[in-house]
């Protein structure tokens, strides 16, 4: 009897549930459906953001690579062996494309390491443009002059390096920070500001994360080359940064 009674109770409960289900759905169906739609939307939004972030990182890396390629073309010793008009056209084209690519990197990338590298590359680009000699023909043909004066390029380079050295997030990436110190030192050498240049080199010497080869380079600049340049001001810095970003990236372990 008890078994039959339990069976009857279960049957009645199931029947009641089936009967009341339409009413329950009428009362709460919209809320349940809305909650399910919201959950699906959130999941899709998270997935979209993750994918967008990954795509942005890929595009940023591609842009950084393109910028380095343009900068390396400006370093080519063959550049100044062409006709004056062709030289200026190539300088302008490569510098504009490199700068545009770096702007995209800084806009797109969510990664502080990539941004630090882009800022260093921008500093290297402008320092290199300051060091490219003016064409003799430019004195009589304004169209062959560089877009900016050497000092204006130096100011742009200094601003880029300073952004790396003034931001704690970027300072965590020691390869970029060390390159920025070398770049700043080169700028001070161009201006014959020897004490400031020495300060930058000594920051590298004091950096325990800096590779030994770069510390030795900084030491040589402090002990030998800076004193020589001070004694003979005409021997001031006339080259690109003592260490380029590609060099430090290869010799400094990535920051964790």
Short mmCIF file of C-alpha atoms in Angstrom, two decimals:
data_model
loop_
_atom_site.label_atom_id
_atom_site.label_comp_id
_atom_site.label_asym_id
_atom_site.label_seq_id
_atom_site.Cartn_x
_atom_site.Cartn_y
_atom_site.Cartn_z
CA UNK A 1 0.00 0.00 0.00
CA UNK A 2 2.78 2.37 0.91
CA UNK A 3 4.49 1.73 -2.41
CA UNK A 4 1.29 2.43 -4.28
CA UNK A 5 0.77 5.57 -2.22
CA UNK A 6 4.24 6.86 -3.08
CA UNK A 7 3.67 6.08 -6.74
CA UNK A 8 0.36 8.00 -6.69
CA UNK A 9 2.05 11.00 -5.02
CA UNK A 10 4.83 11.08 -7.63
CA UNK A 11 2.29 10.78 -10.42
CA UNK A 12 0.22 13.63 -8.98
CA UNK A 13 3.29 15.83 -8.50
CA UNK A 14 4.42 15.24 -12.08
CA UNK A 15 0.95 15.93 -13.39
CA UNK A 16 0.74 19.14 -11.38
CA UNK A 17 4.11 20.28 -12.66
CA UNK A 18 3.13 19.60 -16.27
CA UNK A 19 -0.12 21.48 -15.80
CA UNK A 20 1.56 24.48 -14.11
CA UNK A 21 4.54 24.65 -16.53
CA UNK A 22 2.80 26.84 -19.13
CA UNK A 23 1.78 29.30 -16.41
CA UNK A 24 5.32 29.34 -15.02
CA UNK A 25 6.75 30.05 -18.46
CA UNK A 26 4.22 32.82 -19.00
CA UNK A 27 5.27 34.43 -15.72
CA UNK A 28 9.06 33.92 -15.90
CA UNK A 29 9.88 32.86 -19.47
CA UNK A 30 10.83 36.36 -20.61
CA UNK A 31 13.23 36.82 -17.68
CA UNK A 32 14.87 33.44 -18.28
CA UNK A 33 15.22 34.10 -21.99
CA UNK A 34 16.69 37.54 -21.34
CA UNK A 35 19.20 36.06 -18.89
CA UNK A 36 20.26 33.40 -21.40
CA UNK A 37 20.65 35.99 -24.16
CA UNK A 38 22.70 38.18 -21.82
CA UNK A 39 25.03 35.29 -20.95
CA UNK A 40 25.56 34.47 -24.61
CA UNK A 41 26.21 38.13 -25.39
CA UNK A 42 28.78 38.40 -22.60
CA UNK A 43 30.55 35.27 -23.78
CA UNK A 44 30.67 36.58 -27.35
CA UNK A 45 31.92 39.98 -26.16
CA UNK A 46 34.73 38.40 -24.13
CA UNK A 47 35.71 36.23 -27.08
CA UNK A 48 35.64 39.26 -29.40
CA UNK A 49 37.83 41.32 -27.10
CA UNK A 50 40.35 38.52 -26.70
CA UNK A 51 40.51 38.05 -30.46
CA UNK A 52 40.76 41.81 -31.07
CA UNK A 53 43.58 42.06 -28.56
CA UNK A 54 45.45 39.22 -30.27
CA UNK A 55 44.91 40.76 -33.72
CA UNK A 56 46.11 44.15 -32.46
CA UNK A 57 49.29 42.58 -31.06
CA UNK A 58 50.02 40.88 -34.38
CA UNK A 59 49.47 44.12 -36.33
CA UNK A 60 51.64 46.02 -33.85
CA UNK A 61 54.52 43.56 -34.27
CA UNK A 62 54.19 43.79 -38.04
CA UNK A 63 54.25 47.58 -37.82
CA UNK A 64 57.33 47.54 -35.60
CA UNK A 65 59.12 45.25 -38.04
CA UNK A 66 58.19 47.51 -40.96
CA UNK A 67 59.48 50.56 -39.10
CA UNK A 68 62.82 48.87 -38.35
CA UNK A 69 63.14 47.93 -42.01
CA UNK A 70 62.66 51.56 -43.06
CA UNK A 71 65.15 52.78 -40.44
CA UNK A 72 67.73 50.27 -41.66
CA UNK A 73 67.29 51.56 -45.19
CA UNK A 74 68.14 55.03 -43.94
CA UNK A 75 71.33 53.60 -42.41
CA UNK A 76 72.50 52.20 -45.74
CA UNK A 77 75.88 53.65 -46.81
CA UNK A 78 74.59 53.57 -50.38
CA UNK A 79 71.92 56.17 -49.60
CA UNK A 80 74.05 59.27 -50.19
CA UNK A 81 75.61 57.88 -53.39
CA UNK A 82 72.49 58.56 -55.45
CA UNK A 83 71.39 61.70 -57.21
CA UNK A 84 70.47 64.48 -54.71
CA UNK A 85 66.76 64.48 -55.56
CA UNK A 86 66.58 60.69 -55.20
CA UNK A 87 68.39 60.87 -51.85
CA UNK A 88 65.92 63.37 -50.42
CA UNK A 89 62.94 61.48 -51.79
CA UNK A 90 64.12 58.25 -50.16
CA UNK A 91 64.87 59.95 -46.84
CA UNK A 92 61.44 61.51 -46.74
CA UNK A 93 59.61 58.38 -47.86
CA UNK A 94 61.36 56.04 -45.43
CA UNK A 95 61.15 58.43 -42.49
CA UNK A 96 57.45 59.14 -43.05
CA UNK A 97 56.56 55.48 -43.47
CA UNK A 98 58.60 54.49 -40.42
CA UNK A 99 57.02 57.19 -38.29
CA UNK A 100 53.51 56.26 -39.45
CA UNK A 101 54.15 52.59 -38.67
CA UNK A 102 55.38 53.49 -35.17
CA UNK A 103 52.31 55.65 -34.57
CA UNK A 104 50.13 52.66 -35.44
CA UNK A 105 52.14 50.45 -33.07
CA UNK A 106 51.68 52.87 -30.19
CA UNK A 107 47.97 53.14 -30.95
CA UNK A 108 47.25 49.45 -31.51
CA UNK A 109 49.45 47.58 -29.08
CA UNK A 110 48.20 46.76 -25.57
CA UNK A 111 51.68 45.49 -24.68
CA UNK A 112 53.97 47.91 -22.80
CA UNK A 113 57.05 46.03 -24.03
CA UNK A 114 56.13 46.58 -27.68
CA UNK A 115 55.28 50.22 -26.96
CA UNK A 116 58.65 50.74 -25.30
CA UNK A 117 60.40 49.26 -28.32
CA UNK A 118 58.37 51.51 -30.63
CA UNK A 119 59.35 54.62 -28.66
CA UNK A 120 63.01 53.61 -28.76
CA UNK A 121 62.73 53.04 -32.52
CA UNK A 122 61.18 56.52 -32.89
CA UNK A 123 64.09 57.96 -30.94
CA UNK A 124 66.57 56.07 -33.13
CA UNK A 125 64.79 57.25 -36.28
CA UNK A 126 64.98 60.94 -35.37
CA UNK A 127 68.53 60.70 -34.07
CA UNK A 128 69.53 59.04 -37.33
CA UNK A 129 67.81 61.80 -39.34
CA UNK A 130 69.72 64.40 -37.33
CA UNK A 131 72.99 62.65 -38.20
CA UNK A 132 72.34 62.34 -41.95
CA UNK A 133 74.46 65.15 -43.43
CA UNK A 134 72.81 67.89 -45.43
CA UNK A 135 73.43 67.74 -49.15
CA UNK A 136 75.80 70.42 -50.48
CA UNK A 137 73.23 71.23 -53.18
CA UNK A 138 70.66 72.11 -50.50
CA UNK A 139 72.30 75.52 -49.94
CA UNK A 140 71.00 76.71 -53.29
CA UNK A 141 68.09 74.32 -53.75
CA UNK A 142 65.66 74.46 -50.76
CA UNK A 143 63.76 71.47 -52.13
CA UNK A 144 66.77 69.31 -51.26
CA UNK A 145 66.81 70.33 -47.60
CA UNK A 146 65.77 67.90 -44.90
CA UNK A 147 62.24 68.32 -43.56
CA UNK A 148 63.47 69.54 -40.14
CA UNK A 149 66.63 71.03 -38.72
CA UNK A 150 69.07 68.76 -36.92
CA UNK A 151 68.11 70.26 -33.56
CA UNK A 152 64.42 69.63 -34.23
CA UNK A 153 65.20 65.99 -34.96
CA UNK A 154 67.23 65.81 -31.76
CA UNK A 155 64.31 67.21 -29.77
CA UNK A 156 62.00 64.58 -31.24
CA UNK A 157 64.48 61.85 -30.41
CA UNK A 158 64.88 63.15 -26.87
CA UNK A 159 61.13 63.22 -26.37
CA UNK A 160 60.79 59.58 -27.48
CA UNK A 161 63.64 58.34 -25.28
CA UNK A 162 62.35 60.40 -22.34
CA UNK A 163 58.94 58.72 -22.59
CA UNK A 164 60.62 55.36 -22.09
CA UNK A 165 62.79 56.53 -19.20
CA UNK A 166 59.95 58.44 -17.53
CA UNK A 167 57.40 55.62 -17.45
CA UNK A 168 57.68 52.87 -14.84
CA UNK A 169 55.90 50.38 -17.12
CA UNK A 170 58.45 50.94 -19.88
CA UNK A 171 61.39 50.90 -17.47
CA UNK A 172 60.55 47.30 -16.62
CA UNK A 173 61.74 46.36 -20.10
CA UNK A 174 65.45 46.84 -19.54
CA UNK A 175 66.60 46.38 -23.14
CA UNK A 176 64.54 49.38 -24.23
CA UNK A 177 65.59 51.43 -21.21
CA UNK A 178 69.30 50.76 -21.79
CA UNK A 179 68.97 51.71 -25.46
CA UNK A 180 67.18 54.91 -24.45
CA UNK A 181 70.10 55.81 -22.15
CA UNK A 182 72.55 55.30 -25.02
CA UNK A 183 70.34 57.43 -27.27
CA UNK A 184 70.09 60.22 -24.71
CA UNK A 185 73.86 60.16 -24.26
CA UNK A 186 74.32 60.52 -28.05
CA UNK A 187 72.01 63.54 -28.06
CA UNK A 188 73.98 65.20 -25.27
CA UNK A 189 77.21 64.49 -27.14
CA UNK A 190 75.77 66.21 -30.23
CA UNK A 191 75.09 69.27 -28.08
CA UNK A 192 78.50 69.08 -26.39
CA UNK A 193 76.76 68.57 -23.05
CA UNK A 194 79.43 66.21 -21.81
CA UNK A 195 78.39 65.94 -18.16
CA UNK A 196 74.85 64.97 -19.09
CA UNK A 197 76.18 62.38 -21.54
CA UNK A 198 78.39 60.91 -18.82
CA UNK A 199 75.39 60.67 -16.47
CA UNK A 200 73.53 58.56 -19.04
CA UNK A 201 76.49 56.24 -19.53
CA UNK A 202 76.96 55.84 -15.78
CA UNK A 203 73.32 54.80 -15.44
CA UNK A 204 74.14 51.92 -17.76
CA UNK A 205 77.25 51.08 -15.74
CA UNK A 206 75.15 51.01 -12.56
CA UNK A 207 72.46 48.81 -14.11
CA UNK A 208 73.04 45.24 -12.93
CA UNK A 209 70.73 43.93 -15.66
CA UNK A 210 72.83 45.43 -18.46
CA UNK A 211 74.92 42.92 -20.45
CA UNK A 212 78.64 43.14 -19.79
CA UNK A 213 79.40 44.07 -23.40
CA UNK A 214 77.17 47.14 -23.15
CA UNK A 215 78.63 48.15 -19.82
CA UNK A 216 82.11 47.94 -21.34
CA UNK A 217 80.95 50.12 -24.22
CA UNK A 218 79.55 52.70 -21.80
CA UNK A 219 82.76 52.56 -19.75
CA UNK A 220 84.88 53.18 -22.83
CA UNK A 221 82.75 56.19 -23.73
CA UNK A 222 83.17 57.64 -20.23
CA UNK A 223 86.89 56.95 -19.76
CA UNK A 224 88.26 57.41 -23.27
CA UNK A 225 85.95 58.83 -25.89
CA UNK A 226 84.16 61.61 -23.98
CA UNK A 227 87.45 63.15 -22.77
CA UNK A 228 88.79 62.98 -26.34
CA UNK A 229 85.69 64.69 -27.71
CA UNK A 230 85.89 67.41 -25.07
CA UNK A 231 89.51 68.05 -26.00
CA UNK A 232 88.61 68.18 -29.69
CA UNK A 233 85.01 69.48 -30.01
CA UNK A 234 85.07 68.98 -33.78
CA UNK A 235 85.16 65.22 -33.11
CA UNK A 236 81.71 65.30 -31.51
CA UNK A 237 79.18 62.57 -32.12
CA UNK A 238 78.42 62.23 -35.81
CA UNK A 239 76.96 58.75 -35.90
CA UNK A 240 73.72 57.07 -34.93
CA UNK A 241 73.25 55.93 -31.30
CA UNK A 242 76.24 54.09 -29.86
CA UNK A 243 73.87 51.14 -29.51
CA UNK A 244 70.78 50.65 -31.65
CA UNK A 245 67.55 49.10 -30.44
CA UNK A 246 68.20 45.95 -32.47
CA UNK A 247 71.55 45.50 -30.73
CA UNK A 248 70.21 45.75 -27.20
CA UNK A 249 67.24 43.54 -27.97
CA UNK A 250 69.69 40.85 -29.05
CA UNK A 251 72.07 41.21 -26.09
CA UNK A 252 69.66 41.84 -23.24
CA UNK A 253 67.38 39.12 -21.91
CA UNK A 254 63.68 40.02 -22.14
CA UNK A 255 62.16 41.39 -18.99
CA UNK A 256 59.89 38.97 -17.19
#
